[in-house]
Coordinates of C-alpha atoms and ligand atoms in Angstrom, one line a residue:
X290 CA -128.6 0.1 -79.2
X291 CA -125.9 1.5 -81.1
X292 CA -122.4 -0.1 -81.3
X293 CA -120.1 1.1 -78.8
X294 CA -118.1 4.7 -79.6
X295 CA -115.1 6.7 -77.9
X296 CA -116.0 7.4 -74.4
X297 CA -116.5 11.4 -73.7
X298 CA -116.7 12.4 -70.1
X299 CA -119.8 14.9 -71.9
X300 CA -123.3 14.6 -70.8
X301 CA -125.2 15.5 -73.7
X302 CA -128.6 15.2 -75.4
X303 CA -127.0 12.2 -77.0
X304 CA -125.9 10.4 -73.8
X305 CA -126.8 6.5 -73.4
X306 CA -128.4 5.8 -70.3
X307 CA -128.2 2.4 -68.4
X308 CA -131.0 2.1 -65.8
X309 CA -130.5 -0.5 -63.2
X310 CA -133.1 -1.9 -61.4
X311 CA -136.7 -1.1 -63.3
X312 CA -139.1 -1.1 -60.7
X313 CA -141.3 1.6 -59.2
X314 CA -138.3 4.3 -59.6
X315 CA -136.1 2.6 -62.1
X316 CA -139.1 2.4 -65.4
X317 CA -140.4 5.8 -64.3
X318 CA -136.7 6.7 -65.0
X319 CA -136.1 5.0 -67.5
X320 CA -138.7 6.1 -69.7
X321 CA -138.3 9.7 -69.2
X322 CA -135.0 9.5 -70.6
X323 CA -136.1 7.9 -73.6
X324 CA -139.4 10.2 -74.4
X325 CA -136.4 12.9 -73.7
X326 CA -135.0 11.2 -76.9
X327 CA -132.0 9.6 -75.3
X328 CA -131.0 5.8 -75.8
X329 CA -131.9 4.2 -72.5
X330 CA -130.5 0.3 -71.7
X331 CA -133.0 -0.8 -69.2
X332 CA -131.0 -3.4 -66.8
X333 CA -132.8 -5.8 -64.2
X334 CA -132.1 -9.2 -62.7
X335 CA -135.3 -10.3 -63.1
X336 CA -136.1 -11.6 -66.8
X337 CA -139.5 -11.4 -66.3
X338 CA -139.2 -7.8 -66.1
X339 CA -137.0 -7.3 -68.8
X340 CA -139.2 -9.5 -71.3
X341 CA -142.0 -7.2 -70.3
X342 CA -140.8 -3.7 -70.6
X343 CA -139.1 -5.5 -74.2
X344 CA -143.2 -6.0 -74.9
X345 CA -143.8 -2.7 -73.9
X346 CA -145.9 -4.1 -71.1
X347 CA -146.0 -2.0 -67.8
X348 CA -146.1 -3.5 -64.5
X349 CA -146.0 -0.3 -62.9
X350 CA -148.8 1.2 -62.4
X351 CA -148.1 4.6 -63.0
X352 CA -146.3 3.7 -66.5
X353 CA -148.6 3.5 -69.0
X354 CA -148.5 0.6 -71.9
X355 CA -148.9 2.5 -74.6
X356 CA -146.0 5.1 -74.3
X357 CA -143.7 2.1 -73.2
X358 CA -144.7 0.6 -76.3
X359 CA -143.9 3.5 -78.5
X360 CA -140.8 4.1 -77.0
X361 CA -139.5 0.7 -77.5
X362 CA -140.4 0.7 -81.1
X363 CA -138.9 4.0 -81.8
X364 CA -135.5 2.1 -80.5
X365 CA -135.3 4.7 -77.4
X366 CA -135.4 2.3 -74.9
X367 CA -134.6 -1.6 -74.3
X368 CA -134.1 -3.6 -71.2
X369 CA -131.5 -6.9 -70.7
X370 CA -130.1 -8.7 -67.9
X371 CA -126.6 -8.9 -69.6
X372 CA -125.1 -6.5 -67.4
X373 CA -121.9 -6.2 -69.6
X374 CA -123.4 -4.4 -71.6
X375 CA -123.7 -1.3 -69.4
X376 CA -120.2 -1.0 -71.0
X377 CA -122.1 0.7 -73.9
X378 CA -123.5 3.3 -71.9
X379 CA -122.2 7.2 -70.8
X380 CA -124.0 7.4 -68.0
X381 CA -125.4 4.7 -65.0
X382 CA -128.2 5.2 -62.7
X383 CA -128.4 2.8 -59.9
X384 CA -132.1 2.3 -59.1
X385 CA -132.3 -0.8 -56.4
X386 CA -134.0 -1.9 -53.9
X387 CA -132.6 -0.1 -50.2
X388 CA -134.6 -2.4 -47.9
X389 CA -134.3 -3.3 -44.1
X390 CA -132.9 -6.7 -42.1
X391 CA -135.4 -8.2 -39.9
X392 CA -133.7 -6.5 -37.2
X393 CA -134.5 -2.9 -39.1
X394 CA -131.2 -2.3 -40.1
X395 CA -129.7 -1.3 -43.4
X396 CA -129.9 -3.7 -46.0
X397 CA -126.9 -2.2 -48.4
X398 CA -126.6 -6.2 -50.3
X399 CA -128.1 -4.8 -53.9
X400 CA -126.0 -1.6 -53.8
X401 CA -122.9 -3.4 -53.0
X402 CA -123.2 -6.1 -55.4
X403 CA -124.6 -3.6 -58.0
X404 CA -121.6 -1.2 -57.7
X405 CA -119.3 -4.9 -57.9
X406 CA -120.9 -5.5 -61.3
X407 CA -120.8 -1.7 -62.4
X408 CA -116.7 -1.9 -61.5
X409 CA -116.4 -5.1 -63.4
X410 CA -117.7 -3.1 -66.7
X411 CA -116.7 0.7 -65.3
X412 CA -115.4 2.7 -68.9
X413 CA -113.3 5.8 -69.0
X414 CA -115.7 8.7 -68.7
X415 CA -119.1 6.9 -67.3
X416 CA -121.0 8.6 -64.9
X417 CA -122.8 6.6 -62.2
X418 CA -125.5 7.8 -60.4
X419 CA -127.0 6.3 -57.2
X420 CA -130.3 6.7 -57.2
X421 CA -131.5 4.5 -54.1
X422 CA -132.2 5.8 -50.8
X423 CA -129.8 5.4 -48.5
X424 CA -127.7 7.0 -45.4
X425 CA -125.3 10.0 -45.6
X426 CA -122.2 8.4 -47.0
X427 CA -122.9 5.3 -48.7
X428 CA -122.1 7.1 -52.2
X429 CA -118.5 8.0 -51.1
X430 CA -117.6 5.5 -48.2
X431 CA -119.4 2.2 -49.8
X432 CA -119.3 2.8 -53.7
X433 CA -116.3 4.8 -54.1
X434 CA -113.9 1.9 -53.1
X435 CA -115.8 -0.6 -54.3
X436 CA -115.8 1.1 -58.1
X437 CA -112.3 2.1 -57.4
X438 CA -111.4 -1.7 -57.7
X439 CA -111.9 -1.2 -61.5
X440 CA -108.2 0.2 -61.7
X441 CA -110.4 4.0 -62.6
X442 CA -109.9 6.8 -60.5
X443 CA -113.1 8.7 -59.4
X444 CA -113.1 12.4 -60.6
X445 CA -110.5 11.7 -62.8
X446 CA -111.6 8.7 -65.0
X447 CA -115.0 8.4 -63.7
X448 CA -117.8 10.3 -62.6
X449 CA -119.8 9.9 -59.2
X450 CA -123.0 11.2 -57.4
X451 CA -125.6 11.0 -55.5
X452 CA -129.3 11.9 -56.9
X453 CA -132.6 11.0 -54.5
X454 CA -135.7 9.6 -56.3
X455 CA -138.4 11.5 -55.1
X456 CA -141.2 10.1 -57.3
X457 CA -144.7 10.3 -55.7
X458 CA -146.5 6.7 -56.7
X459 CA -150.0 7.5 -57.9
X460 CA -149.7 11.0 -57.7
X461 CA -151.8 13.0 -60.8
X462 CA -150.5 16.0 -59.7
X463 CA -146.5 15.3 -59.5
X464 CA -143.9 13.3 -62.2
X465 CA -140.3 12.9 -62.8
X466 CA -140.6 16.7 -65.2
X467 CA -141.7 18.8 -62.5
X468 CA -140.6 17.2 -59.4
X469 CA -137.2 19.2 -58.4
X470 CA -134.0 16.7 -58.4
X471 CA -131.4 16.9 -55.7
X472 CA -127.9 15.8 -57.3
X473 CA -124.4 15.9 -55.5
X474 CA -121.3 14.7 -56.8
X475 CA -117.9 13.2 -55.6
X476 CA -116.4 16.6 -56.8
X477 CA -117.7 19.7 -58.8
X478 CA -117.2 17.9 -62.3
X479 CA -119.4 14.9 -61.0
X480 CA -122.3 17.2 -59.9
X481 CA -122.1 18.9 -62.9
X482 CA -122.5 16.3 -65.3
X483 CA -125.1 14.8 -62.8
X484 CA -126.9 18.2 -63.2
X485 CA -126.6 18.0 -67.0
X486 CA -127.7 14.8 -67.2
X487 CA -130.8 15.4 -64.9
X488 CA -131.6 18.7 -66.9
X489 CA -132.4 16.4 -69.8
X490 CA -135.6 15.3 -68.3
X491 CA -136.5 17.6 -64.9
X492 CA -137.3 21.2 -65.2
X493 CA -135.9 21.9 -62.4
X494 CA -132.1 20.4 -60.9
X495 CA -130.6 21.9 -57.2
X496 CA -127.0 20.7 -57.5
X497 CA -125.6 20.2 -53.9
X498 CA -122.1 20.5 -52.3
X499 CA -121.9 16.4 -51.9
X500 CA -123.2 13.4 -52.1
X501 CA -123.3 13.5 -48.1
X502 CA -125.8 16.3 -48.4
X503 CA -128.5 14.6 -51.2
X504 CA -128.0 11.5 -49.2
X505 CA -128.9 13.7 -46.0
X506 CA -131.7 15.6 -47.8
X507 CA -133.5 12.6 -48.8
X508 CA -134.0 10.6 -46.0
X509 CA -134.7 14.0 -43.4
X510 CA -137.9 14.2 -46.5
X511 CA -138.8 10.8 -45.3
X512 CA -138.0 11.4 -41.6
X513 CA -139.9 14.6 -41.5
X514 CA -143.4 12.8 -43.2
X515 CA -142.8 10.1 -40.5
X516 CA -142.6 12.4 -37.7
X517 CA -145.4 14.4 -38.6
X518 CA -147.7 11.4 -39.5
X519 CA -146.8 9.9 -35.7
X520 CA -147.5 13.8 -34.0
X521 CA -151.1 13.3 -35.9
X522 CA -151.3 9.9 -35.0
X523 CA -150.3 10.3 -31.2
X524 CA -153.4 13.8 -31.5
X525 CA -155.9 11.0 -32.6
X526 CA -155.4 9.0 -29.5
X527 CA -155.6 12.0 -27.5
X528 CA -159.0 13.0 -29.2
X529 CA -160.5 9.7 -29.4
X530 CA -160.1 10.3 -25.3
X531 CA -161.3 14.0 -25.2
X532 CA -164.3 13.0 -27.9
X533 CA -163.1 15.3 -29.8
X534 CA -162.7 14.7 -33.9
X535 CA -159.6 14.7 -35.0
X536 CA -160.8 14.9 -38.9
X537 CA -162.1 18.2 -37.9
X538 CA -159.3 19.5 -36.0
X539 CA -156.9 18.5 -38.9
X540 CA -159.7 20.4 -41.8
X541 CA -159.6 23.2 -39.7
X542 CA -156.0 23.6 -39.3
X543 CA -155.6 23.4 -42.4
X544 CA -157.4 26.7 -43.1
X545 CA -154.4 28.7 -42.0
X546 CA -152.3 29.9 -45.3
X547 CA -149.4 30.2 -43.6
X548 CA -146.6 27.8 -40.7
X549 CA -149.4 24.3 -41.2
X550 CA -149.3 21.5 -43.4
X551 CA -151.8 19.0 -42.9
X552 CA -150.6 15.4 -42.3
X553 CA -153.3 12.8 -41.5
X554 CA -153.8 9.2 -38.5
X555 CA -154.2 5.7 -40.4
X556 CA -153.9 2.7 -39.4
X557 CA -149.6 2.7 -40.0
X558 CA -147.3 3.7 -42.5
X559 CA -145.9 1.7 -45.8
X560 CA -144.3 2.1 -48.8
X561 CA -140.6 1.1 -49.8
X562 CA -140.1 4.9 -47.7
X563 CA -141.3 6.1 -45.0
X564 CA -141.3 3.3 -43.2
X565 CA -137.5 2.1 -43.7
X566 CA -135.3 5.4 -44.7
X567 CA -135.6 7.1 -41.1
X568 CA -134.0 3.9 -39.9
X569 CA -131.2 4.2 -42.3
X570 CA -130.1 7.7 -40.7
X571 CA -131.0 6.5 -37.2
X572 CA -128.6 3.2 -37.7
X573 CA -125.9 5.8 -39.5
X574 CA -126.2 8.0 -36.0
X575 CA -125.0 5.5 -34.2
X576 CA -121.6 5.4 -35.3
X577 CA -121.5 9.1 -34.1
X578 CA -122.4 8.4 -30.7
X579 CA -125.8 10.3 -31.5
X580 CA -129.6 8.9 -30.7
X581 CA -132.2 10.0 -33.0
X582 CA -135.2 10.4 -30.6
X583 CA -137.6 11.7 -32.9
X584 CA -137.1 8.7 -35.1
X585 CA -137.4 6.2 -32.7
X586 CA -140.7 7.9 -31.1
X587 CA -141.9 8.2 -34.3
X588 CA -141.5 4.6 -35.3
X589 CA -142.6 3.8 -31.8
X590 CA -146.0 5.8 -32.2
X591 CA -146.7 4.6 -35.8
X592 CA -145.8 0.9 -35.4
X593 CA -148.3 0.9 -32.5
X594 CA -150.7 2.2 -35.1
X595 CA -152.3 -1.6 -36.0
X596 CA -152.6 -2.8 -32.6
X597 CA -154.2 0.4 -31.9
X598 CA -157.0 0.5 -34.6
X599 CA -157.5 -3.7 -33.8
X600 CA -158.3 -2.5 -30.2
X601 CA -160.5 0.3 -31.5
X602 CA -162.3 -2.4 -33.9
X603 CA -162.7 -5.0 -30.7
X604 CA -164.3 -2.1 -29.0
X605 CA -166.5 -0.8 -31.5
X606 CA -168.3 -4.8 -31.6
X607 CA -168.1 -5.3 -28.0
X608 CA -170.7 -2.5 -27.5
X609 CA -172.8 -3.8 -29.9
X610 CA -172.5 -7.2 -28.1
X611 CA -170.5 -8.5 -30.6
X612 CA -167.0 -10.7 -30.1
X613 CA -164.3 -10.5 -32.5
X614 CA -163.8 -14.0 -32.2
X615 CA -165.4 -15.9 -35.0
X616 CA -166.5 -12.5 -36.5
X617 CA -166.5 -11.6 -40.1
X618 CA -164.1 -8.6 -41.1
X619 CA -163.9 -7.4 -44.6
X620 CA -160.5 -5.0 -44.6
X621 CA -161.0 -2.3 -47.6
X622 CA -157.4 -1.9 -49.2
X623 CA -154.5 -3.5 -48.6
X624 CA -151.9 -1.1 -50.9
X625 CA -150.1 1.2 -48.5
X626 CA -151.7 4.2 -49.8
X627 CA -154.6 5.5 -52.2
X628 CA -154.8 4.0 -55.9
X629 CA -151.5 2.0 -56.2
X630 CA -150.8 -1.2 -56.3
X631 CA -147.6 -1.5 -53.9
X632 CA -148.0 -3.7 -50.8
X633 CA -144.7 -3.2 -49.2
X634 CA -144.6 -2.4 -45.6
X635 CA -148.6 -2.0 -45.6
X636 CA -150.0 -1.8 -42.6
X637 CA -153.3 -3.5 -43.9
X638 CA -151.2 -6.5 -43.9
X639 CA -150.1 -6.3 -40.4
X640 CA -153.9 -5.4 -39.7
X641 CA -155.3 -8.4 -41.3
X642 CA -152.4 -10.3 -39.3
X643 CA -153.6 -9.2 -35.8
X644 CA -157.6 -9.6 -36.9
X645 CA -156.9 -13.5 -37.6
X646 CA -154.8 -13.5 -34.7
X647 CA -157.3 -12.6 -32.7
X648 CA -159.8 -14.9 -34.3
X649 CA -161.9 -12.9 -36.9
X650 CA -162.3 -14.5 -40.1
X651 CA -161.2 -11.7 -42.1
X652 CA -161.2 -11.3 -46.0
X653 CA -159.8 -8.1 -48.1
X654 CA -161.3 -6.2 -51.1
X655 CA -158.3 -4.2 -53.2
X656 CA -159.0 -3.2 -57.0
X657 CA -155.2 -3.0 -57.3
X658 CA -154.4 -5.8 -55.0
X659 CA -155.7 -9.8 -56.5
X660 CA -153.6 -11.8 -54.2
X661 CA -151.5 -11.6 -50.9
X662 CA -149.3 -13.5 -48.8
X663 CA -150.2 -13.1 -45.0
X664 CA -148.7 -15.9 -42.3
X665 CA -147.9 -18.1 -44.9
X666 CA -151.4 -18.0 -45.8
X667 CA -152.7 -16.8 -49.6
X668 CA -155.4 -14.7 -49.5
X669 CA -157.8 -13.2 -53.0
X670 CA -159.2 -9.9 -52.8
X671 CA -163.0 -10.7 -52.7
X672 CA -165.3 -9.0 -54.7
X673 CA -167.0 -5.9 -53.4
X674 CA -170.6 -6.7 -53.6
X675 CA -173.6 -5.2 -51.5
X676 CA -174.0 -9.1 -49.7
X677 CA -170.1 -9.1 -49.3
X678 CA -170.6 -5.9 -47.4
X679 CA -173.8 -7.0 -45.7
X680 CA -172.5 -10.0 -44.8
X681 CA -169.9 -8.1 -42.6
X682 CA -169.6 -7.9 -39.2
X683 CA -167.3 -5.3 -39.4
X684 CA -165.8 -3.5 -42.6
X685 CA -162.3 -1.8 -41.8
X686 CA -161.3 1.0 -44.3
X687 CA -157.7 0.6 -44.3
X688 CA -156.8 2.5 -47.4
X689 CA -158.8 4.7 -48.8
X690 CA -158.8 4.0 -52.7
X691 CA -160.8 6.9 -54.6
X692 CA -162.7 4.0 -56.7
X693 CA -164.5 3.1 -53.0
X694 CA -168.2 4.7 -53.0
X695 CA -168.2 5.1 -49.1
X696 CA -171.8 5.9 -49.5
X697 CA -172.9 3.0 -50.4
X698 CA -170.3 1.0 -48.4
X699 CA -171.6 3.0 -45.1
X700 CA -175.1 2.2 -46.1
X701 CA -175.0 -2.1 -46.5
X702 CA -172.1 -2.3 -44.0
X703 CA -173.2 -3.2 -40.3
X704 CA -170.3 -1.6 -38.9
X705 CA -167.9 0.2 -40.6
X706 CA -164.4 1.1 -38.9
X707 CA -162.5 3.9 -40.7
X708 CA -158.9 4.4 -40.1
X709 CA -159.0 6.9 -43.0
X710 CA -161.6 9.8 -42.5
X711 CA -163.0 8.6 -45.6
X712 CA -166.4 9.3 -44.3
X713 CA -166.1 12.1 -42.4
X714 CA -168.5 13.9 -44.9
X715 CA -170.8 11.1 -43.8
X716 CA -173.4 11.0 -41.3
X717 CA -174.2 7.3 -40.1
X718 CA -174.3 5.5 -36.5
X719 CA -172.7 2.5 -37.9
X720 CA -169.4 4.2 -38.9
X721 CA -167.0 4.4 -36.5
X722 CA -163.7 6.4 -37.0
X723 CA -160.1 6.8 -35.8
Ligands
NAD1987 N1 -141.1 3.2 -54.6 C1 -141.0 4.5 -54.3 O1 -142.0 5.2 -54.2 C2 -139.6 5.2 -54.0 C3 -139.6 6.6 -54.0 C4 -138.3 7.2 -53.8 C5 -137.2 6.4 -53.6 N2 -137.3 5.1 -53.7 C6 -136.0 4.3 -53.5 O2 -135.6 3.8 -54.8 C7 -135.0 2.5 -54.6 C8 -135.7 1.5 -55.5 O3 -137.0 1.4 -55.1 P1 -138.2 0.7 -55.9 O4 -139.4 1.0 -55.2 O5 -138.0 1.2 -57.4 O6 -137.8 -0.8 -55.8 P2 -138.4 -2.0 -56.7 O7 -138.3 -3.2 -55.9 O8 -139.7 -1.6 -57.3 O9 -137.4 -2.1 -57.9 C9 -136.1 -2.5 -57.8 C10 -135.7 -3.3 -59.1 O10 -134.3 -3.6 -59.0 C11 -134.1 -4.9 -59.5 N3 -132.8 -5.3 -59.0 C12 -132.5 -5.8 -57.7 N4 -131.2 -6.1 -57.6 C13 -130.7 -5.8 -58.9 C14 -129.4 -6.0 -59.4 N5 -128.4 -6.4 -58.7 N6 -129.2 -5.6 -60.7 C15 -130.2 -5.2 -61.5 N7 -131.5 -5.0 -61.0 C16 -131.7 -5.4 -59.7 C17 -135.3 -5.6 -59.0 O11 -135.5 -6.8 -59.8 C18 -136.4 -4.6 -59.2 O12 -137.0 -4.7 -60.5 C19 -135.0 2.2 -53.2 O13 -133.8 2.6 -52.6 C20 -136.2 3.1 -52.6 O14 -136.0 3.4 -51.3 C21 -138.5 4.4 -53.9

């Protein structure tokens, strides 16, 4: 990094960026500023991390190696954990963890001591972004005092918005360039330099009238997926009654152009989103006397989802005279969605959980997944072999990984229990589906 200069309340082309928190949103971030040819300080509380990204090694899957690499030689971009230095930056994007309390609500602990350690270091001019998701008015009500406590005035010697991460992990088709960014700000200067700075690196910026409204805008995103994928999922248990496919239903739909979007049944939802951010506004509603039925049916429907597709499974080997009890299950996936590597909230996890509860020896095959931890219990993805699969009394499809020849799994798998219509193409008696 450059030694420190004058602070300029200017978002420009030559703006330093300090990235906190470089994990599946944070690197992503980070590294579009710097192939955008800004100086980008990566900061992260774990030195593991740091050391890594200072390699030019990804852990993020969607981060490749090589352009990390590059960009670290060119100078563009270094990571510390010396969080004093973010003193030598114009602006700050907050990027950490937003997670939930065993009870399921908000867990605000990283952006609270985040925006401590951002006041401690605050300088005339900096912008600070919060990136996490969160409720409507965390930006103003919790960081505003907190960075206040700096002696800097926001809007006058500092700059403060709001900006949702809406990166899609494992997505081919969508990145941080042509995925639209929300940005609000304390006050119009805020949301402009928010927009300014976002310009350098998304093709497209929709500057809002307030942080309230970003904050609002992101997690109704998350809350309308989860309230679509529980209508779909609440259809399939209808279906499976009325022998009717729902995999065919929701292809057909599909067909019309116009007023559909197809969402699709699985065995849960994960992810650091749409599992926890509907929450966050639910807990928020609260405080305004106001119930958020949808959200509570919806986590009500898709929560049930595991116990549901375990009771389908103990079904599917009782009429072939089989117990569950002592019987081998090989789960397919464990990631909470389709060629990543991110366990969080997966409801494989919570599937495998309930299998061994129930007395099935079960084992997991995930290409992206080696190991995970399960009731205090390690378990290693095993290797996906024609005996592994023959060896089966059951094999769940829990996430549907496009590296999985279904084919071929259909074909040496006794039973086969797909939560994922992976196989709907397929025509076999031993698959059963959701
Ligand atoms: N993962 C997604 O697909 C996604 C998508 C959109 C929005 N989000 C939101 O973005 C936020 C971050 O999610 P994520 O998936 O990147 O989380 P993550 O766990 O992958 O990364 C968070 C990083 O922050 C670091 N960190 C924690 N406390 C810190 C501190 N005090 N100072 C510096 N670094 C700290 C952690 O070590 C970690 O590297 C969350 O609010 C999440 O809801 C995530």
């Amino acid at each position: 990094m450059r030694k420190a200069r004058p602070r300029q309340p200017k978002i420009t082309d030559k703006t330093r960026v300090g990235i906190i928190g470089l994990g599946y949103v944070g690197l992503p971030l980070a590294l579009a500023f710097a192939k955008a040819g800004l100086e980008v300080l990566g900061v992260d509380i774990q030195q593991r991390r740091v050391d890594r990204v200072n390699k030019g090694q990804s852990y993020i899957a969607d981060v490749d190696s090589k352009v990390l690499t590059e960009t670290v030689r060119e100078g563009l971009l270094e990571a510390t954990t010396d969080q004093s230095r973010l003193k030598e930056v114009d602006a700050i994007c907050i990027c950490v963890p937003t997670p939930l309390t065993k009870t399921k609500d908000p867990e605000l602990s990283y952006v609270i001591s985040e925006s401590e350690v951002v006041s401690r270091y605050l300088q005339k001019g900096q912008l600070v972004v919060l990136e996490s998701t969160t409720y409507p008015g965390t930006t103003r009500e919790v960081m505003l005092p907190i960075l206040e406590r700096s002696g800097l005035k926001a809007g006058r010697d500092f700059y403060l918005a709001f900006s949702p991460e809406r990166i899609d992990p494992g997505s081919k088709n969508y990145n941080v360039r042509n995925t639209p960014k929300v940005v609000g700000g304390i006050d119009l200067k805020s949301t402009e330099l928010a927009t300014l700075l976002y310009s350098q690196i998304v093709e497209k910026v929709v500057p809002v009238s307030s942080p309230e409204v970003a904050e609002m805008t992101k997690v109704f995103e998350n809350v309308f997926r989860n309230v679509n994928i529980a209508l779909v999922n609440e259809l399939t248990l209808l279906c499976e009654k009325m022998k009717i496919s729902v995999w065919e239903v929701i292809d057909a739909a599909a067909t019309k152009p116009f007023g559909y979007m197809p969402f699709y049944p699985g065995p849960g939802i994960g992810g650091h989103c749409i599992p926890l951010d509907p929450y966050y506004l639910a807990n928020k509603a609260r405080e305004f006397d106001f119930h958020t039925r949808f959200i509570e049916l919806a986590a009500d429907i898709n929560e049930h989802m595991p116990y549901y597709v375990v009771s389908r499974i103990l079904d599917a080997m009782n009429s072939r005279g089989k117990s569950l009890h002592g019987a081998r299950v090989l789960v397919l996936g464990v990631a909470y969605k389709r060629d990543v590597e991110d366990v969080r909230e997966s409801p494989s996890l919570k599937l495998i959980e309930l299998l061994s509860e129930k007395g099935a020896n079960v084992s997991y095959n995930d290409p992206y997944v080696e190991s995970v931890r399960i009731s205090q219990k390690n378990l290693r993805s095993v290797e996906l072999t024609d005996e592994e699969l023959a060896s089966a009394d059951c094999v769940a499809i829990a996430t549907d990984h496009s590296c999985y020849d279904f084919r071929n799994i259909a074909q040496k798998a006794n039973l086969v229990f797909d939560t994922r219509g992976a196989t709907r193409k397929l025509r076999n008696k031993n698959i059963v589906r959701l």
